[in-house]
Amino acid sequence: MAKHLILFIISLIWINTLQAQQRPIIDMHEHAWNVVQAGPEAPENTTYLKNRLSTADSLNIVRIVASGPHRFVTYWKSIAGDRMISGAFFPCIDGNPPNQGYGPCFPNNQSFPHINWLREQFETGTYEVMGELTNPYAGIPYNDERMMPYFELAEELDIPVAVHLQGAPPLTAQNCCPDFRLSFGDPFELEEILVKFPDLRLHIMHANIKWIPTLVLLLQQYPNIMVDLTPYQVAMPRKGFHDLLREYKINGLIDRVMFGTDGAPYEVSIASIESADFLTEEEKSGIFCNNAAKFMEQPGLCK
């Protein structure tokens, strides 16, 4: 009897492992930039990208949404091809990303892309997502008038928008970004935008447990919002991350959560979801792929 029970448990583990291996995944939060301080074509950076893509292929990661400086995004796209969905990364600081050493955000060295140039990038397919938008780093509220033309363009072209929520490494204002303010990452800053642009598809990045009451209210009020929980799948103890997931499930919002890595190892990021035994297989498949495919309006990605 004990032997049969052990075999049964082993078979369940094997089935769950097989499901995890076969489950298609969309990484909604990746960044195209350096691992060494050099250009995108530097051998170390190219090797990193190719290794990352090889790992992604082995884990059935069918799409990677990546943003970063324009020259990095276009170089990554030239190697990754259709596996990569490119995102426009701004506003920048004196023309550069808040993270040092990556070079200018855009060819004109400006902190904001010219609106007509950005429109052309979307219309030609160079970019498919607007974001990650990094307003808190630049000290610019999301509801600042300078942002309105970009949200208007995204709504007009039906382009998803991804925004950075609140957090950053310690002493960010002192170390890289003097205008950085946590208050500009308050999700309630997004409310006026959501009212003004009701058809905007909005992806809130880093949707952490500190903002749960606010995020729950926003998600309940505005059906076009989705969230990712990076980097907490690796930055928090597993129990703490599972508590965060539970909050979304308890509030009936687990189908609004999308998988992302923010550059963290794929294996650990995937395990953080697979190990959540309070989620059904359908809910896990939703987080890994189906929720993002619906948000991106590309349901065929998860087949």
mmCIF file of C-alpha atoms in Angstrom, residues 51-186:
data_model
loop_
_atom_site.group_PDB
_atom_site.id
_atom_site.type_symbol
_atom_site.label_atom_id
_atom_site.label_comp_id
_atom_site.label_asym_id
_atom_site.label_seq_id
_atom_site.Cartn_x
_atom_site.Cartn_y
_atom_site.Cartn_z
ATOM 1 C CA ASN A 51 21.900 32.490 -23.677
ATOM 2 C CA ARG A 52 18.765 34.197 -22.367
ATOM 3 C CA LEU A 53 16.882 33.337 -25.553
ATOM 4 C CA SER A 54 18.130 29.739 -25.473
ATOM 5 C CA THR A 55 16.874 29.340 -21.909
ATOM 6 C CA ALA A 56 13.573 30.944 -22.876
ATOM 7 C CA ASP A 57 13.154 28.475 -25.730
ATOM 8 C CA SER A 58 13.828 25.515 -23.443
ATOM 9 C CA LEU A 59 11.128 26.735 -21.032
ATOM 10 C CA ASN A 60 8.518 27.411 -23.736
ATOM 11 C CA ILE A 61 8.619 31.192 -23.268
ATOM 12 C CA VAL A 62 6.843 32.153 -26.469
ATOM 13 C CA ARG A 63 7.149 35.934 -26.248
ATOM 14 C CA ILE A 64 9.353 38.426 -24.380
ATOM 15 C CA VAL A 65 8.265 42.050 -24.006
ATOM 16 C CA ALA A 66 11.491 44.054 -23.689
ATOM 17 C CA SER A 67 12.134 47.777 -23.385
ATOM 18 C CA GLY A 68 15.296 49.843 -23.160
ATOM 19 C CA PRO A 69 17.391 52.353 -25.098
ATOM 20 C CA HIS A 70 16.391 52.420 -28.751
ATOM 21 C CA ARG A 71 19.653 50.967 -30.094
ATOM 22 C CA PHE A 72 19.514 48.083 -27.613
ATOM 23 C CA VAL A 73 15.884 47.297 -28.411
ATOM 24 C CA THR A 74 16.486 47.264 -32.161
ATOM 25 C CA TYR A 75 19.616 45.118 -31.783
ATOM 26 C CA TRP A 76 17.845 42.616 -29.533
ATOM 27 C CA LYS A 77 14.958 42.484 -31.977
ATOM 28 C CA SER A 78 17.373 41.758 -34.853
ATOM 29 C CA ILE A 79 18.485 38.611 -33.002
ATOM 30 C CA ALA A 80 15.297 37.578 -31.197
ATOM 31 C CA GLY A 81 12.957 38.177 -34.138
ATOM 32 C CA ASP A 82 9.247 37.599 -33.540
ATOM 33 C CA ARG A 83 9.884 36.163 -30.075
ATOM 34 C CA MET A 84 10.449 39.734 -28.865
ATOM 35 C CA ILE A 85 7.850 42.485 -28.498
ATOM 36 C CA SER A 86 9.617 45.857 -28.339
ATOM 37 C CA GLY A 87 8.793 48.636 -25.879
ATOM 38 C CA ALA A 88 9.656 52.348 -25.893
ATOM 39 C CA PHE A 89 11.452 53.290 -22.673
ATOM 40 C CA PHE A 90 11.055 56.891 -21.384
ATOM 41 C CA PRO A 91 11.092 59.582 -19.945
ATOM 42 C CA CYS A 92 14.857 59.602 -19.558
ATOM 43 C CA ILE A 93 17.220 61.847 -17.597
ATOM 44 C CA ASP A 94 19.284 64.215 -19.719
ATOM 45 C CA GLY A 95 18.690 61.812 -22.589
ATOM 46 C CA ASN A 96 19.912 58.728 -20.698
ATOM 47 C CA PRO A 97 18.147 55.894 -18.869
ATOM 48 C CA PRO A 98 18.142 56.180 -15.064
ATOM 49 C CA ASN A 99 20.482 53.171 -14.962
ATOM 50 C CA GLN A 100 24.012 54.253 -15.811
ATOM 51 C CA GLY A 101 26.092 53.080 -18.737
ATOM 52 C CA TYR A 102 23.487 52.243 -21.365
ATOM 53 C CA GLY A 103 23.910 55.243 -23.635
ATOM 54 C CA PRO A 104 21.186 57.551 -24.972
ATOM 55 C CA CYS A 105 17.560 56.493 -24.898
ATOM 56 C CA PHE A 106 16.834 57.794 -28.398
ATOM 57 C CA PRO A 107 18.817 58.762 -31.511
ATOM 58 C CA ASN A 108 18.243 62.486 -30.866
ATOM 59 C CA ASN A 109 19.580 62.227 -27.272
ATOM 60 C CA GLN A 110 16.333 63.670 -25.921
ATOM 61 C CA SER A 111 14.584 62.495 -22.783
ATOM 62 C CA PHE A 112 11.197 62.284 -24.533
ATOM 63 C CA PRO A 113 10.839 60.818 -28.024
ATOM 64 C CA HIS A 114 9.361 63.226 -30.544
ATOM 65 C CA ILE A 115 5.701 62.300 -30.840
ATOM 66 C CA ASN A 116 5.738 62.051 -34.651
ATOM 67 C CA TRP A 117 8.886 59.912 -34.577
ATOM 68 C CA LEU A 118 7.291 57.619 -31.986
ATOM 69 C CA ARG A 119 4.137 57.320 -34.052
ATOM 70 C CA GLU A 120 6.257 56.187 -36.992
ATOM 71 C CA GLN A 121 7.990 53.554 -34.820
ATOM 72 C CA PHE A 122 4.626 52.106 -33.851
ATOM 73 C CA GLU A 123 3.197 52.251 -37.353
ATOM 74 C CA THR A 124 6.230 50.455 -38.818
ATOM 75 C CA GLY A 125 6.263 47.844 -36.030
ATOM 76 C CA THR A 126 9.610 48.845 -34.511
ATOM 77 C CA TYR A 127 7.757 49.356 -31.231
ATOM 78 C CA GLU A 128 4.619 47.494 -30.150
ATOM 79 C CA VAL A 129 4.336 48.657 -26.520
ATOM 80 C CA MET A 130 4.727 52.063 -24.879
ATOM 81 C CA GLY A 131 6.823 51.456 -21.802
ATOM 82 C CA GLU A 132 8.313 50.802 -19.450
ATOM 83 C CA LEU A 133 7.478 54.424 -18.624
ATOM 84 C CA THR A 134 9.813 55.509 -15.821
ATOM 85 C CA ASN A 135 8.274 58.771 -14.619
ATOM 86 C CA PRO A 136 9.152 58.424 -10.910
ATOM 87 C CA TYR A 137 12.867 58.264 -11.795
ATOM 88 C CA ALA A 138 12.628 61.462 -13.820
ATOM 89 C CA GLY A 139 10.496 63.217 -11.197
ATOM 90 C CA ILE A 140 7.554 63.594 -13.567
ATOM 91 C CA PRO A 141 4.029 62.646 -12.434
ATOM 92 C CA TYR A 142 2.133 60.392 -14.801
ATOM 93 C CA ASN A 143 -0.621 62.985 -15.049
ATOM 94 C CA ASP A 144 1.865 65.701 -16.079
ATOM 95 C CA GLU A 145 0.756 67.568 -19.205
ATOM 96 C CA ARG A 146 3.922 66.456 -21.008
ATOM 97 C CA MET A 147 2.637 62.882 -20.866
ATOM 98 C CA MET A 148 -0.792 63.543 -22.358
ATOM 99 C CA PRO A 149 0.235 63.396 -26.054
ATOM 100 C CA TYR A 150 1.777 59.970 -25.466
ATOM 101 C CA PHE A 151 -1.295 58.536 -23.758
ATOM 102 C CA GLU A 152 -3.441 60.039 -26.495
ATOM 103 C CA LEU A 153 -1.275 58.376 -29.138
ATOM 104 C CA ALA A 154 -1.409 55.021 -27.331
ATOM 105 C CA GLU A 155 -5.188 55.138 -27.126
ATOM 106 C CA GLU A 156 -5.501 56.199 -30.770
ATOM 107 C CA LEU A 157 -3.252 53.383 -32.025
ATOM 108 C CA ASP A 158 -4.488 50.893 -29.394
ATOM 109 C CA ILE A 159 -0.965 50.454 -28.035
ATOM 110 C CA PRO A 160 -0.543 48.891 -24.554
ATOM 111 C CA VAL A 161 1.149 51.176 -22.016
ATOM 112 C CA ALA A 162 3.385 49.831 -19.219
ATOM 113 C CA VAL A 163 4.176 52.054 -16.214
ATOM 114 C CA HIS A 164 6.703 51.772 -13.393
ATOM 115 C CA LEU A 165 5.037 51.736 -9.973
ATOM 116 C CA GLN A 166 6.794 53.377 -7.045
ATOM 117 C CA GLY A 167 9.839 51.395 -5.932
ATOM 118 C CA ALA A 168 13.533 51.657 -6.797
ATOM 119 C CA PRO A 169 16.899 50.659 -5.302
ATOM 120 C CA PRO A 170 17.854 52.386 -2.022
ATOM 121 C CA LEU A 171 19.149 55.973 -2.266
ATOM 122 C CA THR A 172 18.050 56.330 -5.889
ATOM 123 C CA ALA A 173 17.725 60.131 -5.603
ATOM 124 C CA GLN A 174 21.259 60.353 -4.219
ATOM 125 C CA ASN A 175 22.918 57.839 -6.523
ATOM 126 C CA CYS A 176 21.506 58.394 -9.996
ATOM 127 C CA CYS A 177 18.323 60.371 -10.249
ATOM 128 C CA PRO A 178 18.055 63.579 -8.191
ATOM 129 C CA ASP A 179 14.417 64.144 -9.174
ATOM 130 C CA PHE A 180 13.284 60.632 -8.238
ATOM 131 C CA ARG A 181 10.270 60.644 -5.936
ATOM 132 C CA LEU A 182 8.362 57.647 -4.575
ATOM 133 C CA SER A 183 5.164 59.707 -4.493
ATOM 134 C CA PHE A 184 5.124 59.896 -8.304
ATOM 135 C CA GLY A 185 4.699 56.123 -8.358
ATOM 136 C CA ASP A 186 1.439 56.230 -6.400
#
